[in-house]
Tab-separated table of C-alpha atoms in Angstrom:
chain	number	residue	atom	x	y	z
A	1	MET	CA	-98.399	14.785	-0.205
A	2	LYS	CA	-96.545	16.116	2.794
A	3	HIS	CA	-95.939	19.679	3.781
A	4	ARG	CA	-94.902	20.585	7.282
A	5	ASP	CA	-97.587	23.272	7.623
A	6	ALA	CA	-100.389	21.303	5.975
A	7	VAL	CA	-103.125	19.576	7.926
A	8	PRO	CA	-104.431	16.362	6.320
A	9	THR	CA	-108.191	16.025	6.168
A	10	CYS	CA	-110.819	14.436	3.988
A	11	LEU	CA	-113.419	16.111	1.815
A	12	PHE	CA	-116.341	14.319	0.342
A	13	MET	CA	-119.403	14.973	-1.717
A	14	PRO	CA	-122.544	13.015	-0.817
A	15	PRO	CA	-125.038	11.626	-3.369
A	16	PRO	CA	-126.243	12.278	-5.985
A	17	GLY	CA	-123.155	11.355	-7.882
A	18	GLY	CA	-121.289	10.338	-4.752
A	19	PRO	CA	-120.066	9.657	-2.327
A	20	TRP	CA	-116.786	10.892	-3.728
A	21	ARG	CA	-113.977	11.157	-1.182
A	22	ILE	CA	-110.616	12.847	-1.504
A	23	ARG	CA	-107.809	13.328	0.972
A	24	VAL	CA	-106.531	16.880	1.029
A	25	GLU	CA	-103.867	18.947	2.644
A	26	VAL	CA	-105.096	22.296	3.871
A	27	ALA	CA	-102.836	25.262	3.143
A	28	ASP	CA	-104.106	28.134	5.261
A	29	ARG	CA	-100.912	30.143	5.788
A	30	PHE	CA	-99.073	32.410	3.398
A	31	VAL	CA	-96.059	30.226	2.529
A	32	PRO	CA	-97.955	26.947	1.988
A	33	ARG	CA	-100.505	28.810	-0.160
A	34	LEU	CA	-97.757	30.513	-2.168
A	35	VAL	CA	-95.859	27.279	-2.767
A	36	GLY	CA	-98.936	25.111	-3.388
A	37	LEU	CA	-98.010	22.180	-5.631
A	38	LEU	CA	-94.812	23.852	-6.899
A	39	GLY	CA	-91.604	21.907	-6.554
A	40	ARG	CA	-93.310	18.542	-6.823
A	41	SER	CA	-92.127	16.415	-9.683
A	42	ASP	CA	-95.403	14.508	-9.995
A	43	ALA	CA	-99.057	15.406	-9.750
A	44	PRO	CA	-100.929	14.273	-6.643
A	45	ALA	CA	-102.612	10.866	-6.678
A	46	SER	CA	-106.136	10.870	-8.125
A	47	ASP	CA	-107.708	10.742	-4.645
A	48	CYS	CA	-105.550	13.532	-3.169
A	49	GLY	CA	-105.481	17.294	-3.485
A	50	LEU	CA	-104.472	20.585	-1.951
A	51	LEU	CA	-107.072	22.928	-0.457
A	52	LEU	CA	-105.849	26.538	-0.472
A	53	ILE	CA	-107.714	28.760	1.976
A	54	ALA	CA	-107.517	32.066	0.132
A	55	ARG	CA	-109.777	34.460	-1.719
A	56	GLY	CA	-107.601	35.177	-4.738
A	57	GLY	CA	-106.721	33.424	-7.932
A	58	VAL	CA	-104.079	30.747	-8.357
A	59	HIS	CA	-101.129	30.281	-10.673
A	60	THR	CA	-99.296	27.367	-12.209
A	61	LEU	CA	-96.045	29.249	-12.795
A	62	GLY	CA	-93.139	26.844	-12.373
A	63	MET	CA	-95.309	23.736	-12.174
A	64	ARG	CA	-94.303	20.554	-13.982
A	65	PHE	CA	-97.777	19.180	-14.687
A	66	ALA	CA	-101.334	20.266	-15.485
A	67	ILE	CA	-103.948	20.474	-12.724
A	68	ASP	CA	-107.705	20.702	-12.241
A	69	ILE	CA	-108.920	23.625	-10.139
A	70	ALA	CA	-112.223	23.959	-8.281
A	71	GLN	CA	-112.918	27.341	-6.720
A	72	LEU	CA	-115.186	27.178	-3.676
A	73	ASP	CA	-117.232	29.578	-1.580
A	74	ARG	CA	-117.163	29.731	2.239
A	75	GLU	CA	-119.501	26.719	2.475
A	76	LEU	CA	-117.290	24.655	0.117
A	77	ARG	CA	-119.809	24.962	-2.715
A	78	VAL	CA	-118.165	24.803	-6.148
A	79	LEU	CA	-118.295	28.151	-7.937
A	80	ARG	CA	-116.189	27.228	-10.957
A	81	VAL	CA	-114.087	24.342	-12.256
A	82	THR	CA	-111.157	24.859	-14.600
A	83	SER	CA	-109.792	21.623	-16.022
A	84	ARG	CA	-106.355	20.715	-17.360
A	85	VAL	CA	-104.669	24.021	-16.482
A	86	PRO	CA	-101.164	23.782	-17.960
A	87	PRO	CA	-98.013	25.172	-16.333
A	88	GLY	CA	-97.451	28.901	-16.637
A	89	ARG	CA	-101.047	30.108	-16.261
A	90	TRP	CA	-102.925	32.456	-13.931
A	91	ILE	CA	-106.532	31.628	-13.024
A	92	THR	CA	-108.625	34.446	-11.584
A	93	ALA	CA	-111.101	33.798	-8.798
A	94	PRO	CA	-114.826	34.331	-9.266
A	95	ARG	CA	-116.627	36.581	-6.787
A	96	GLY	CA	-117.226	34.789	-3.494
A	97	THR	CA	-114.201	32.479	-3.695
A	98	ARG	CA	-112.863	31.531	-0.261
A	99	ALA	CA	-110.909	28.357	-1.091
A	100	THR	CA	-109.406	26.569	-4.066
A	101	LEU	CA	-109.033	22.834	-4.518
A	102	GLU	CA	-106.086	21.792	-6.705
A	103	MET	CA	-105.877	18.228	-8.019
A	104	ALA	CA	-104.136	16.325	-10.791
A	105	ALA	CA	-105.542	16.976	-14.266
A	106	ASP	CA	-108.607	14.927	-15.236
A	107	THR	CA	-109.457	13.889	-11.665
A	108	LEU	CA	-112.385	16.214	-10.870
A	109	PRO	CA	-115.602	14.508	-11.977
A	110	PRO	CA	-118.118	16.569	-13.945
A	111	PRO	CA	-120.438	18.291	-13.238
A	112	LEU	CA	-119.388	19.889	-9.975
A	113	THR	CA	-120.507	23.498	-10.280
A	114	GLY	CA	-123.082	24.207	-7.593
A	115	ARG	CA	-122.338	21.010	-5.655
A	116	ARG	CA	-121.009	21.159	-2.095
A	117	PHE	CA	-118.045	19.416	-0.519
A	118	TYR	CA	-118.046	18.522	3.153
A	119	CYS	CA	-115.103	18.146	5.466
A	120	ASN	CA	-115.065	14.837	7.344
A	121	ARG	CA	-115.493	16.660	10.642
A	122	ASP	CA	-118.194	19.078	9.426
A	123	TYR	CA	-120.728	16.806	7.728
A	124	PRO	CA	-124.201	17.443	9.185
């Protein structure tokens, strides 16, 4: 997954249920957030995703594949997970959303709601 404005990083979730590590691109500017996973012919690998730094909802208009979406608060705690979102949909953001993790469909392990991700450079 390459985008010229994206910064590769790693998120992980410690035990229980972990560690679960994923490599993400961070989209924190308008154009990378707007484009997201659009224009890609295939879904990201199961250990990769896109982290959108934005408060609003996300859409799958123009996408070619279904995705899993995890909406996170400012501390990367999972507020809501929406699985297998098909192309052509709009997903609203719950109150407190500050980032959204997009991954290929069926790659987010349940249950995630309430769990916290850590960035490789921010783990305590």
